[in-house]
Every structure is written in C-alpha cells, then in structure tokens.
Amino acid sequence: MAIIIDGKEVAANLRENLAIRVAEMNKSGVIPGLAVVLIGDDPASRSYVSAKEKSCHDLGMYSRDIRLPEDTSESSLLKLIDELNQDREIDGILVQLPLPNHINEQKIIVAIDPSKDVDGFHPMSVGKMILEQDTFLPCTPHGILKLLEYSHISPKGKNVVIVGRSNIVGKPLSNLLFQKQAWGNATVTICHTATQNLKEETLRADILIAAAGRPEMITGDMIKPEAVVIDVGVNRVEDSSKKRGYRLVGDVAFNEACEKASYITPVPGGVGPMTITMLLFNTVKSAEARLS
Ligand code: GUN
C-alpha cells in the first residue's frame, strides 16, 4: 500500500514559515497584497479563488478580490491590470485562467508587470525560469517540487514521466525537473494526446505525474511497481449520492494506484493546497523585494 503524501501537512508547514515573514513585514507597516481577478462565474474557478482569499487572510496578508462579468472586454481588463501594476498596495496580480474566448490570454499575461507576476506565467518569468535565474516559479510545479522534497524523494537520475503539456503544469514542470538543481537532474518524458503508446511510457516512470485533466485516466496497470505518483488533476464527476451533486477525482484511479505505488498524492488534499501555498510564497517574496 502506498504512503499518502499529505499536501495539507506540507502546506501548513510552509505557511508557518510564511506567517513569520509576514509578521516581520507587518512590523514595518508592510502588508503583502494579492489581487485576484476572476472573469465570469465558472464554479471551479470560483472555488479556487475563494480558497486563495481565505488563505491570504489567514496569513495576515491583504487580498483584493475583483470579480467581473463574463462579457468584460479585453480593453477594460487591460486597463484594470495597468491600474494594479501601479497600485502600491498590490504585490501580486493573479488573473484566473481560463479566460473567456473573446479575451486573448497571452495579451493579458504580458500586460502584468513581471515584478508582480506571482503566477510565473509572463514570458519574462518563463524565460528566467528556463535559464535558471531567480524569478517567480509557477505555483503548481513549484508546489510539486516541495512535496517531493518534503517526502525525501529526489528526482536525481530518475525517469520522470509527465502526462500533460499545459503551460501551467506540464511544460514548466518538465523543465524544472531536469534542471541542474537540487530539485532536478531527472530524465524527463512528456506525454500528450499524440503519444502513441501511453502505457508503455508510464510504465517506465519512477515518478509519474498526471496533469492531463482527464478523470481517472491513469489506471493501476499503467503504473510501475513502487513508483511515486503525483496527481495534479481536479475533476468534478457527477455523483447523485453527494449533497452537492458531484465528487472530486484526480487524473489517477486512486484505489488501484495505491496498490502499485510507493507514494501517492490524494485528490483533494495533495497538490491543491500546495498551489495556493506557493502563490502566497511568491506574493511574500514580491513584498520583500519591494521592501529591500
Ligand atoms: N487556473 C488553473 N490554475 C491556475 C493558476 O495556477 N493560476 C491561474 N491564474 N489560473 C489558473
């Protein structure tokens, strides 16, 4: 039976350290501030955004919640970002993705001042990350590196297989994992929808990372015995036995995977709490940079 990697525990540990840094800044009258912009009312996005706000307040940080209607124009969103770029109360700007189709996502991301890009999505941040320069690392990949570190799982020399090539997870995480850094030195394979024989690839993984956004697509027979399994998926599947009408499942068939893996992250309570924690981490880092 696999050991469960408890993301809530790791997150709580990191947040304790962040709380100390925030309290230190508060003494000098600085309150790290995060602006979260949510366009439209996608229920999953709404619940992430609420969780982000609560976590900010718990740590003694300032959070500004900006919710705009689905039909918000690209130009008015650009104007808002410009205002937030200038705003001295704001250290980090997060525009919740995905955006409605009539808004060009890349145009919005490049409008964010790189010094406030706590998502790490700006091309400047991505470029610096690839060059292994100091920057804001994207939150989910960074959180996964922290989960591995906390669990004393070193990627060095391991075969890591990532299923999913998104800008938010697969692409940046693959890069971080082969960097010549303590968190890297792995041999990395990325699989995607055009991969010919997915199972053949995943069976070679010492560390398997599922980030495709497809409910329970990684079944037990796709996992090498004693592999470490990291499940990034958060999928809502209908479940009439639940009061809210759905349950959350990952990209991994959890029960089957537990029989094969040495370590596994659950959904919820695995990667999710880490993403928010690394967002807070980046916001505190930004505020500290403003102070120094
Ligand atoms: N949508 C899903 N994950 C994320 C994230 O980490 N940041 C933003 N801005 N949008 C997301």
Short mmCIF file of N, CA, C and O in Angstrom, two decimals, residues 166-290:
data_model
loop_
_atom_site.label_atom_id
_atom_site.label_comp_id
_atom_site.label_asym_id
_atom_site.label_seq_id
_atom_site.Cartn_x
_atom_site.Cartn_y
_atom_site.Cartn_z
N SER A 166 0.49 21.25 -20.60
CA SER A 166 -0.06 22.60 -20.45
C SER A 166 1.01 23.62 -20.09
O SER A 166 2.07 23.27 -19.55
N ASN A 167 0.69 24.90 -20.37
CA ASN A 167 1.59 25.99 -19.96
C ASN A 167 1.66 26.11 -18.45
O ASN A 167 2.65 26.61 -17.91
N ILE A 168 0.60 25.71 -17.76
CA ILE A 168 0.53 25.90 -16.31
C ILE A 168 1.27 24.80 -15.56
O ILE A 168 1.90 25.05 -14.54
N VAL A 169 1.23 23.57 -16.05
CA VAL A 169 1.86 22.46 -15.31
C VAL A 169 2.91 21.71 -16.15
O VAL A 169 4.11 21.81 -15.85
N GLY A 170 2.50 20.97 -17.16
CA GLY A 170 3.42 20.05 -17.84
C GLY A 170 4.69 20.71 -18.36
O GLY A 170 5.80 20.24 -18.09
N LYS A 171 4.52 21.81 -19.10
CA LYS A 171 5.67 22.46 -19.73
C LYS A 171 6.68 22.97 -18.69
O LYS A 171 7.85 22.62 -18.75
N PRO A 172 6.23 23.82 -17.74
CA PRO A 172 7.23 24.31 -16.79
C PRO A 172 7.78 23.21 -15.87
O PRO A 172 8.99 23.20 -15.58
N LEU A 173 6.94 22.28 -15.45
CA LEU A 173 7.41 21.24 -14.53
C LEU A 173 8.47 20.36 -15.19
O LEU A 173 9.45 19.98 -14.56
N SER A 174 8.28 20.05 -16.47
CA SER A 174 9.26 19.21 -17.16
C SER A 174 10.62 19.91 -17.15
O SER A 174 11.65 19.29 -16.91
N ASN A 175 10.59 21.22 -17.36
CA ASN A 175 11.84 21.97 -17.38
C ASN A 175 12.53 21.98 -16.01
O ASN A 175 13.73 21.71 -15.89
N LEU A 176 11.75 22.27 -14.98
CA LEU A 176 12.32 22.33 -13.62
C LEU A 176 12.95 20.99 -13.23
O LEU A 176 13.99 20.95 -12.58
N LEU A 177 12.31 19.90 -13.63
CA LEU A 177 12.75 18.58 -13.17
C LEU A 177 14.05 18.10 -13.83
O LEU A 177 14.68 17.18 -13.34
N PHE A 178 14.42 18.73 -14.97
CA PHE A 178 15.74 18.32 -15.50
C PHE A 178 16.82 19.37 -15.24
O PHE A 178 17.98 19.18 -15.62
N GLN A 179 16.47 20.47 -14.58
CA GLN A 179 17.47 21.49 -14.29
C GLN A 179 18.59 20.91 -13.40
O GLN A 179 18.37 19.98 -12.63
N LYS A 180 19.77 21.55 -13.54
CA LYS A 180 20.91 21.12 -12.72
C LYS A 180 20.81 21.79 -11.36
O LYS A 180 21.54 22.72 -11.03
N GLN A 181 19.80 21.37 -10.61
CA GLN A 181 19.50 21.95 -9.30
C GLN A 181 19.10 20.81 -8.37
O GLN A 181 18.82 19.70 -8.84
N ALA A 182 19.03 21.10 -7.09
CA ALA A 182 18.67 20.05 -6.11
C ALA A 182 17.31 19.43 -6.46
O ALA A 182 17.08 18.25 -6.20
N TRP A 183 16.40 20.23 -7.04
CA TRP A 183 15.06 19.73 -7.35
C TRP A 183 14.99 19.03 -8.71
O TRP A 183 13.91 18.59 -9.11
N GLY A 184 16.10 18.95 -9.42
CA GLY A 184 16.07 18.49 -10.79
C GLY A 184 16.90 17.23 -11.04
O GLY A 184 16.86 16.28 -10.27
N ASN A 185 17.64 17.27 -12.16
CA ASN A 185 18.52 16.16 -12.56
C ASN A 185 17.80 14.86 -12.90
O ASN A 185 18.38 13.78 -12.82
N ALA A 186 16.53 14.97 -13.24
CA ALA A 186 15.79 13.78 -13.68
C ALA A 186 15.88 13.63 -15.20
O ALA A 186 16.24 14.57 -15.90
N THR A 187 15.54 12.47 -15.68
CA THR A 187 15.34 12.24 -17.11
C THR A 187 13.84 12.33 -17.36
O THR A 187 13.08 11.55 -16.79
N VAL A 188 13.44 13.33 -18.15
CA VAL A 188 12.01 13.67 -18.21
C VAL A 188 11.39 13.32 -19.57
O VAL A 188 11.97 13.61 -20.61
N THR A 189 10.25 12.71 -19.53
CA THR A 189 9.45 12.43 -20.73
C THR A 189 8.10 13.14 -20.57
O THR A 189 7.51 13.07 -19.49
N ILE A 190 7.66 13.81 -21.63
CA ILE A 190 6.32 14.39 -21.60
C ILE A 190 5.43 13.61 -22.56
O ILE A 190 5.78 13.41 -23.72
N CYS A 191 4.26 13.21 -22.08
CA CYS A 191 3.28 12.52 -22.92
C CYS A 191 2.08 13.44 -23.13
O CYS A 191 1.77 14.28 -22.28
N HIS A 192 1.44 13.27 -24.28
CA HIS A 192 0.31 14.14 -24.62
C HIS A 192 -0.64 13.38 -25.53
O HIS A 192 -0.46 12.17 -25.74
N THR A 193 -1.61 14.08 -26.10
CA THR A 193 -2.66 13.39 -26.85
C THR A 193 -2.13 12.67 -28.09
O THR A 193 -2.79 11.76 -28.60
N ALA A 194 -0.96 13.06 -28.60
CA ALA A 194 -0.43 12.38 -29.79
C ALA A 194 0.55 11.27 -29.43
O ALA A 194 1.13 10.63 -30.31
N THR A 195 0.77 11.03 -28.13
CA THR A 195 1.67 9.94 -27.71
C THR A 195 1.09 8.61 -28.18
O THR A 195 -0.10 8.34 -27.97
N GLN A 196 1.94 7.78 -28.80
CA GLN A 196 1.44 6.56 -29.45
C GLN A 196 1.04 5.48 -28.46
O GLN A 196 -0.04 4.93 -28.55
N ASN A 197 1.94 5.18 -27.52
CA ASN A 197 1.60 4.12 -26.57
C ASN A 197 1.84 4.63 -25.15
O ASN A 197 2.93 4.51 -24.59
N LEU A 198 0.80 5.23 -24.62
CA LEU A 198 0.92 5.92 -23.33
C LEU A 198 1.36 4.97 -22.21
O LEU A 198 2.25 5.28 -21.43
N LYS A 199 0.75 3.80 -22.18
CA LYS A 199 1.04 2.85 -21.11
C LYS A 199 2.51 2.42 -21.11
O LYS A 199 3.13 2.29 -20.06
N GLU A 200 3.04 2.23 -22.33
CA GLU A 200 4.45 1.86 -22.45
C GLU A 200 5.33 2.93 -21.79
O GLU A 200 6.32 2.63 -21.14
N GLU A 201 4.96 4.18 -21.98
CA GLU A 201 5.73 5.29 -21.40
C GLU A 201 5.55 5.36 -19.88
O GLU A 201 6.52 5.46 -19.14
N THR A 202 4.29 5.31 -19.43
CA THR A 202 4.05 5.50 -17.98
C THR A 202 4.66 4.35 -17.17
O THR A 202 5.08 4.55 -16.04
N LEU A 203 4.73 3.16 -17.77
CA LEU A 203 5.30 2.00 -17.05
C LEU A 203 6.80 2.15 -16.80
O LEU A 203 7.36 1.43 -15.99
N ARG A 204 7.43 3.10 -17.50
CA ARG A 204 8.86 3.36 -17.28
C ARG A 204 9.09 4.41 -16.20
O ARG A 204 10.23 4.73 -15.87
N ALA A 205 8.02 4.96 -15.65
CA ALA A 205 8.17 6.10 -14.74
C ALA A 205 8.49 5.67 -13.31
O ALA A 205 7.75 4.91 -12.71
N ASP A 206 9.62 6.20 -12.80
CA ASP A 206 9.88 6.08 -11.35
C ASP A 206 9.02 7.11 -10.63
O ASP A 206 8.59 6.90 -9.50
N ILE A 207 8.83 8.25 -11.29
CA ILE A 207 7.93 9.29 -10.77
C ILE A 207 6.95 9.62 -11.90
O ILE A 207 7.37 10.03 -12.98
N LEU A 208 5.68 9.37 -11.65
CA LEU A 208 4.66 9.59 -12.67
C LEU A 208 3.80 10.78 -12.25
O LEU A 208 3.26 10.81 -11.13
N ILE A 209 3.70 11.76 -13.15
CA ILE A 209 2.94 12.96 -12.82
C ILE A 209 1.78 13.08 -13.80
O ILE A 209 1.97 13.18 -15.02
N ALA A 210 0.56 13.03 -13.27
CA ALA A 210 -0.63 13.04 -14.11
C ALA A 210 -1.22 14.44 -14.09
O ALA A 210 -1.70 14.92 -13.07
N ALA A 211 -1.16 15.12 -15.23
CA ALA A 211 -1.63 16.51 -15.32
C ALA A 211 -2.30 16.72 -16.66
O ALA A 211 -1.97 17.64 -17.41
N ALA A 212 -3.25 15.85 -16.98
CA ALA A 212 -3.92 15.91 -18.28
C ALA A 212 -5.33 16.47 -18.16
O ALA A 212 -5.93 16.88 -19.16
N GLY A 213 -5.89 16.48 -16.95
CA GLY A 213 -7.25 16.95 -16.77
C GLY A 213 -8.29 15.97 -17.27
O GLY A 213 -9.35 16.38 -17.75
N ARG A 214 -7.98 14.67 -17.17
CA ARG A 214 -8.95 13.64 -17.58
C ARG A 214 -9.18 12.68 -16.41
O ARG A 214 -8.25 11.99 -15.98
N PRO A 215 -10.42 12.64 -15.92
CA PRO A 215 -10.70 11.89 -14.69
C PRO A 215 -10.24 10.44 -14.74
O PRO A 215 -10.58 9.70 -15.66
N GLU A 216 -9.43 10.05 -13.78
CA GLU A 216 -9.01 8.66 -13.54
C GLU A 216 -8.45 7.97 -14.78
O GLU A 216 -8.61 6.76 -14.97
N MET A 217 -7.75 8.73 -15.62
CA MET A 217 -7.21 8.13 -16.85
C MET A 217 -5.99 7.24 -16.57
O MET A 217 -5.66 6.37 -17.38
N ILE A 218 -5.31 7.47 -15.47
CA ILE A 218 -4.15 6.63 -15.13
C ILE A 218 -4.64 5.48 -14.25
O ILE A 218 -5.00 5.68 -13.08
N THR A 219 -4.66 4.29 -14.83
CA THR A 219 -5.17 3.13 -14.10
C THR A 219 -3.98 2.34 -13.52
O THR A 219 -2.82 2.59 -13.90
N GLY A 220 -4.29 1.43 -12.61
CA GLY A 220 -3.25 0.68 -11.91
C GLY A 220 -2.26 -0.02 -12.84
O GLY A 220 -1.06 -0.03 -12.57
N ASP A 221 -2.76 -0.55 -13.95
CA ASP A 221 -1.89 -1.30 -14.88
C ASP A 221 -0.90 -0.41 -15.62
O ASP A 221 -0.02 -0.90 -16.31
N MET A 222 -1.03 0.92 -15.47
CA MET A 222 -0.12 1.84 -16.15
C MET A 222 1.02 2.29 -15.23
O MET A 222 1.84 3.12 -15.62
N ILE A 223 1.01 1.76 -14.00
CA ILE A 223 1.96 2.25 -13.00
C ILE A 223 3.00 1.17 -12.69
O ILE A 223 2.66 0.02 -12.42
N LYS A 224 4.27 1.58 -12.75
CA LYS A 224 5.37 0.67 -12.41
C LYS A 224 5.34 0.38 -10.91
O LYS A 224 5.11 1.31 -10.12
N PRO A 225 5.54 -0.85 -10.48
CA PRO A 225 5.54 -1.13 -9.05
C PRO A 225 6.52 -0.22 -8.30
O PRO A 225 7.64 -0.01 -8.77
N GLU A 226 6.07 0.32 -7.19
CA GLU A 226 6.87 1.20 -6.31
C GLU A 226 7.12 2.59 -6.89
O GLU A 226 7.96 3.33 -6.39
N ALA A 227 6.41 2.97 -7.93
CA ALA A 227 6.56 4.32 -8.47
C ALA A 227 5.97 5.36 -7.50
O ALA A 227 5.12 5.04 -6.67
N VAL A 228 6.46 6.59 -7.64
CA VAL A 228 5.86 7.73 -6.93
C VAL A 228 4.83 8.33 -7.88
O VAL A 228 5.15 8.61 -9.04
N VAL A 229 3.60 8.52 -7.41
CA VAL A 229 2.53 9.02 -8.29
C VAL A 229 2.02 10.37 -7.78
O VAL A 229 1.58 10.49 -6.63
N ILE A 230 2.15 11.38 -8.62
CA ILE A 230 1.69 12.73 -8.28
C ILE A 230 0.48 13.05 -9.16
O ILE A 230 0.59 13.07 -10.39
N ASP A 231 -0.64 13.31 -8.53
CA ASP A 231 -1.91 13.52 -9.25
C ASP A 231 -2.28 15.00 -9.21
O ASP A 231 -2.63 15.55 -8.16
N VAL A 232 -2.20 15.65 -10.36
CA VAL A 232 -2.46 17.09 -10.43
C VAL A 232 -3.92 17.36 -10.81
O VAL A 232 -4.41 18.48 -10.71
N GLY A 233 -4.63 16.34 -11.25
CA GLY A 233 -5.99 16.53 -11.75
C GLY A 233 -6.98 16.93 -10.67
O GLY A 233 -6.90 16.47 -9.53
N VAL A 234 -7.87 17.83 -11.02
CA VAL A 234 -9.02 18.14 -10.17
C VAL A 234 -10.23 18.12 -11.08
O VAL A 234 -10.48 19.04 -11.84
N ASN A 235 -10.96 17.01 -11.06
CA ASN A 235 -12.09 16.85 -11.97
C ASN A 235 -13.36 16.66 -11.15
O ASN A 235 -13.37 15.92 -10.16
N ARG A 236 -14.41 17.32 -11.59
CA ARG A 236 -15.71 17.13 -10.95
C ARG A 236 -16.46 16.06 -11.72
O ARG A 236 -16.68 16.21 -12.92
N VAL A 237 -16.83 14.98 -11.07
CA VAL A 237 -17.68 14.00 -11.74
C VAL A 237 -19.02 13.90 -11.00
O VAL A 237 -19.07 13.98 -9.78
N GLU A 238 -20.07 13.77 -11.80
CA GLU A 238 -21.43 13.73 -11.23
C GLU A 238 -21.55 12.59 -10.23
O GLU A 238 -21.05 11.49 -10.48
N ASP A 239 -22.19 12.89 -9.10
CA ASP A 239 -22.39 11.86 -8.09
C ASP A 239 -23.64 12.24 -7.30
O ASP A 239 -23.61 13.12 -6.44
N SER A 240 -24.74 11.56 -7.61
CA SER A 240 -26.02 11.94 -7.01
C SER A 240 -26.09 11.56 -5.53
O SER A 240 -26.95 12.04 -4.80
N SER A 241 -25.13 10.73 -5.06
CA SER A 241 -25.12 10.37 -3.64
C SER A 241 -24.55 11.51 -2.79
O SER A 241 -24.65 11.49 -1.56
N LYS A 242 -23.93 12.49 -3.44
CA LYS A 242 -23.38 13.64 -2.70
C LYS A 242 -24.39 14.78 -2.68
O LYS A 242 -25.10 14.99 -3.67
N LYS A 243 -24.37 15.52 -1.57
CA LYS A 243 -25.31 16.62 -1.43
C LYS A 243 -25.12 17.66 -2.54
O LYS A 243 -26.07 18.19 -3.11
N ARG A 244 -23.84 17.95 -2.86
CA ARG A 244 -23.58 18.99 -3.88
C ARG A 244 -23.70 18.45 -5.31
O ARG A 244 -23.54 19.20 -6.27
N GLY A 245 -23.93 17.12 -5.45
CA GLY A 245 -24.20 16.55 -6.76
C GLY A 245 -22.97 16.10 -7.54
O GLY A 245 -23.07 15.61 -8.66
N TYR A 246 -21.78 16.29 -6.98
CA TYR A 246 -20.57 15.83 -7.67
C TYR A 246 -19.52 15.44 -6.63
O TYR A 246 -19.65 15.76 -5.45
N ARG A 247 -18.49 14.71 -7.10
CA ARG A 247 -17.33 14.48 -6.25
C ARG A 247 -16.08 14.84 -7.03
O ARG A 247 -16.11 14.90 -8.27
N LEU A 248 -15.00 15.10 -6.31
CA LEU A 248 -13.74 15.46 -6.96
C LEU A 248 -12.91 14.21 -7.16
O LEU A 248 -12.74 13.43 -6.22
N VAL A 249 -12.42 14.00 -8.38
CA VAL A 249 -11.47 12.92 -8.59
C VAL A 249 -10.25 13.47 -9.34
O VAL A 249 -10.34 14.48 -10.03
N GLY A 250 -9.15 12.79 -9.18
CA GLY A 250 -7.93 13.19 -9.87
C GLY A 250 -7.85 12.59 -11.26
O GLY A 250 -8.82 12.04 -11.78
N ASP A 251 -6.65 12.68 -11.85
CA ASP A 251 -6.39 12.04 -13.14
C ASP A 251 -5.96 10.59 -12.94
O ASP A 251 -5.72 9.87 -13.90
N VAL A 252 -5.84 10.18 -11.67
CA VAL A 252 -5.37 8.84 -11.34
C VAL A 252 -6.52 8.07 -10.67
O VAL A 252 -7.22 8.63 -9.81
N ALA A 253 -6.68 6.81 -11.05
CA ALA A 253 -7.65 5.94 -10.36
C ALA A 253 -7.01 5.56 -9.02
O ALA A 253 -6.15 4.67 -8.94
N PHE A 254 -7.40 6.29 -7.99
CA PHE A 254 -6.65 6.31 -6.73
C PHE A 254 -6.50 4.93 -6.09
O PHE A 254 -5.40 4.51 -5.73
N ASN A 255 -7.61 4.20 -5.93
CA ASN A 255 -7.55 2.92 -5.20
C ASN A 255 -6.63 1.91 -5.88
O ASN A 255 -5.80 1.28 -5.23
N GLU A 256 -6.76 1.82 -7.20
CA GLU A 256 -5.88 0.91 -7.96
C GLU A 256 -4.42 1.34 -7.84
O GLU A 256 -3.53 0.52 -7.69
N ALA A 257 -4.21 2.64 -7.94
CA ALA A 257 -2.85 3.17 -7.93
C ALA A 257 -2.18 2.90 -6.59
O ALA A 257 -0.98 2.64 -6.53
N CYS A 258 -2.96 2.96 -5.51
CA CYS A 258 -2.41 2.72 -4.16
C CYS A 258 -1.80 1.32 -4.04
O CYS A 258 -0.87 1.11 -3.28
N GLU A 259 -2.35 0.38 -4.81
CA GLU A 259 -1.84 -1.00 -4.76
C GLU A 259 -0.45 -1.11 -5.39
O GLU A 259 0.29 -2.05 -5.11
N LYS A 260 -0.12 -0.18 -6.28
CA LYS A 260 1.13 -0.27 -7.03
C LYS A 260 2.21 0.70 -6.53
O LYS A 260 3.39 0.36 -6.50
N ALA A 261 1.77 1.90 -6.18
CA ALA A 261 2.73 2.99 -5.93
C ALA A 261 3.40 2.85 -4.56
O ALA A 261 2.88 2.18 -3.66
N SER A 262 4.58 3.50 -4.44
CA SER A 262 5.21 3.59 -3.11
C SER A 262 4.69 4.82 -2.38
O SER A 262 4.45 4.79 -1.18
N TYR A 263 4.50 5.91 -3.14
CA TYR A 263 3.95 7.16 -2.60
C TYR A 263 2.90 7.66 -3.58
O TYR A 263 3.06 7.50 -4.79
N ILE A 264 1.89 8.33 -3.04
CA ILE A 264 0.86 8.89 -3.92
C ILE A 264 0.25 10.14 -3.28
O ILE A 264 0.17 10.24 -2.05
N THR A 265 -0.14 11.09 -4.11
CA THR A 265 -0.85 12.27 -3.59
C THR A 265 -2.37 12.07 -3.81
O THR A 265 -2.78 11.65 -4.89
N PRO A 266 -3.17 12.36 -2.79
CA PRO A 266 -4.62 12.22 -2.94
C PRO A 266 -5.25 13.45 -3.61
O PRO A 266 -4.61 14.49 -3.72
N VAL A 267 -6.48 13.30 -4.06
CA VAL A 267 -7.29 14.43 -4.56
C VAL A 267 -8.64 14.36 -3.86
O VAL A 267 -9.31 13.32 -3.97
N PRO A 268 -9.05 15.35 -3.11
CA PRO A 268 -8.29 16.57 -2.80
C PRO A 268 -7.26 16.33 -1.68
O PRO A 268 -7.19 15.22 -1.15
N GLY A 269 -6.47 17.35 -1.38
CA GLY A 269 -5.55 17.27 -0.24
C GLY A 269 -4.13 16.89 -0.61
O GLY A 269 -3.31 16.61 0.27
N GLY A 270 -3.82 16.88 -1.91
CA GLY A 270 -2.45 16.59 -2.35
C GLY A 270 -1.79 17.84 -2.90
O GLY A 270 -1.28 18.68 -2.15
N VAL A 271 -1.85 17.95 -4.22
CA VAL A 271 -1.18 19.08 -4.90
C VAL A 271 -1.93 20.40 -4.66
O VAL A 271 -1.29 21.46 -4.53
N GLY A 272 -3.26 20.36 -4.58
CA GLY A 272 -4.08 21.58 -4.47
C GLY A 272 -3.63 22.55 -3.39
O GLY A 272 -3.38 23.73 -3.69
N PRO A 273 -3.51 22.09 -2.14
CA PRO A 273 -3.10 23.03 -1.08
C PRO A 273 -1.72 23.63 -1.33
O PRO A 273 -1.41 24.73 -0.87
N MET A 274 -0.88 22.90 -2.08
CA MET A 274 0.48 23.40 -2.36
C MET A 274 0.46 24.53 -3.37
O MET A 274 1.24 25.47 -3.28
N THR A 275 -0.44 24.46 -4.35
CA THR A 275 -0.52 25.51 -5.36
C THR A 275 -0.79 26.85 -4.70
O THR A 275 -0.10 27.85 -4.95
N ILE A 276 -1.77 26.86 -3.80
CA ILE A 276 -2.12 28.11 -3.13
C ILE A 276 -0.97 28.57 -2.23
O ILE A 276 -0.65 29.76 -2.18
N THR A 277 -0.32 27.62 -1.57
CA THR A 277 0.79 27.99 -0.69
C THR A 277 1.92 28.65 -1.48
O THR A 277 2.50 29.65 -1.03
N MET A 278 2.22 28.14 -2.66
CA MET A 278 3.32 28.73 -3.44
C MET A 278 2.92 30.08 -4.02
O MET A 278 3.77 30.94 -4.25
N LEU A 279 1.62 30.29 -4.20
CA LEU A 279 1.14 31.61 -4.61
C LEU A 279 1.39 32.62 -3.47
O LEU A 279 1.86 33.74 -3.70
N LEU A 280 1.10 32.20 -2.24
CA LEU A 280 1.36 33.07 -1.09
C LEU A 280 2.87 33.31 -0.97
O LEU A 280 3.32 34.42 -0.71
N PHE A 281 3.64 32.25 -1.18
CA PHE A 281 5.10 32.34 -1.13
C PHE A 281 5.61 33.40 -2.12
O PHE A 281 6.41 34.27 -1.77
N ASN A 282 5.10 33.35 -3.34
CA ASN A 282 5.53 34.32 -4.36
C ASN A 282 5.10 35.74 -3.98
O ASN A 282 5.83 36.70 -4.24
N THR A 283 3.92 35.88 -3.39
CA THR A 283 3.44 37.21 -3.01
C THR A 283 4.31 37.79 -1.88
O THR A 283 4.66 38.98 -1.90
N VAL A 284 4.67 36.94 -0.93
CA VAL A 284 5.55 37.39 0.16
C VAL A 284 6.93 37.76 -0.41
O VAL A 284 7.50 38.79 -0.04
N LYS A 285 7.42 36.95 -1.32
CA LYS A 285 8.72 37.23 -1.96
C LYS A 285 8.69 38.58 -2.68
O LYS A 285 9.64 39.36 -2.61
N SER A 286 7.57 38.85 -3.36
CA SER A 286 7.43 40.11 -4.07
C SER A 286 7.43 41.30 -3.11
O SER A 286 8.07 42.32 -3.35
N ALA A 287 6.70 41.13 -1.99
CA ALA A 287 6.62 42.21 -0.99
C ALA A 287 7.99 42.45 -0.36
O ALA A 287 8.40 43.60 -0.13
N GLU A 288 8.73 41.38 -0.10
CA GLU A 288 10.07 41.51 0.48
C GLU A 288 11.00 42.24 -0.48
O GLU A 288 11.83 43.06 -0.07
N ALA A 289 10.85 41.96 -1.77
CA ALA A 289 11.69 42.61 -2.78
C ALA A 289 11.38 44.11 -2.82
O ALA A 289 12.29 44.94 -3.00
N ARG A 290 10.12 44.46 -2.61
CA ARG A 290 9.72 45.88 -2.61
C ARG A 290 10.33 46.59 -1.41
O ARG A 290 10.73 47.76 -1.50
#
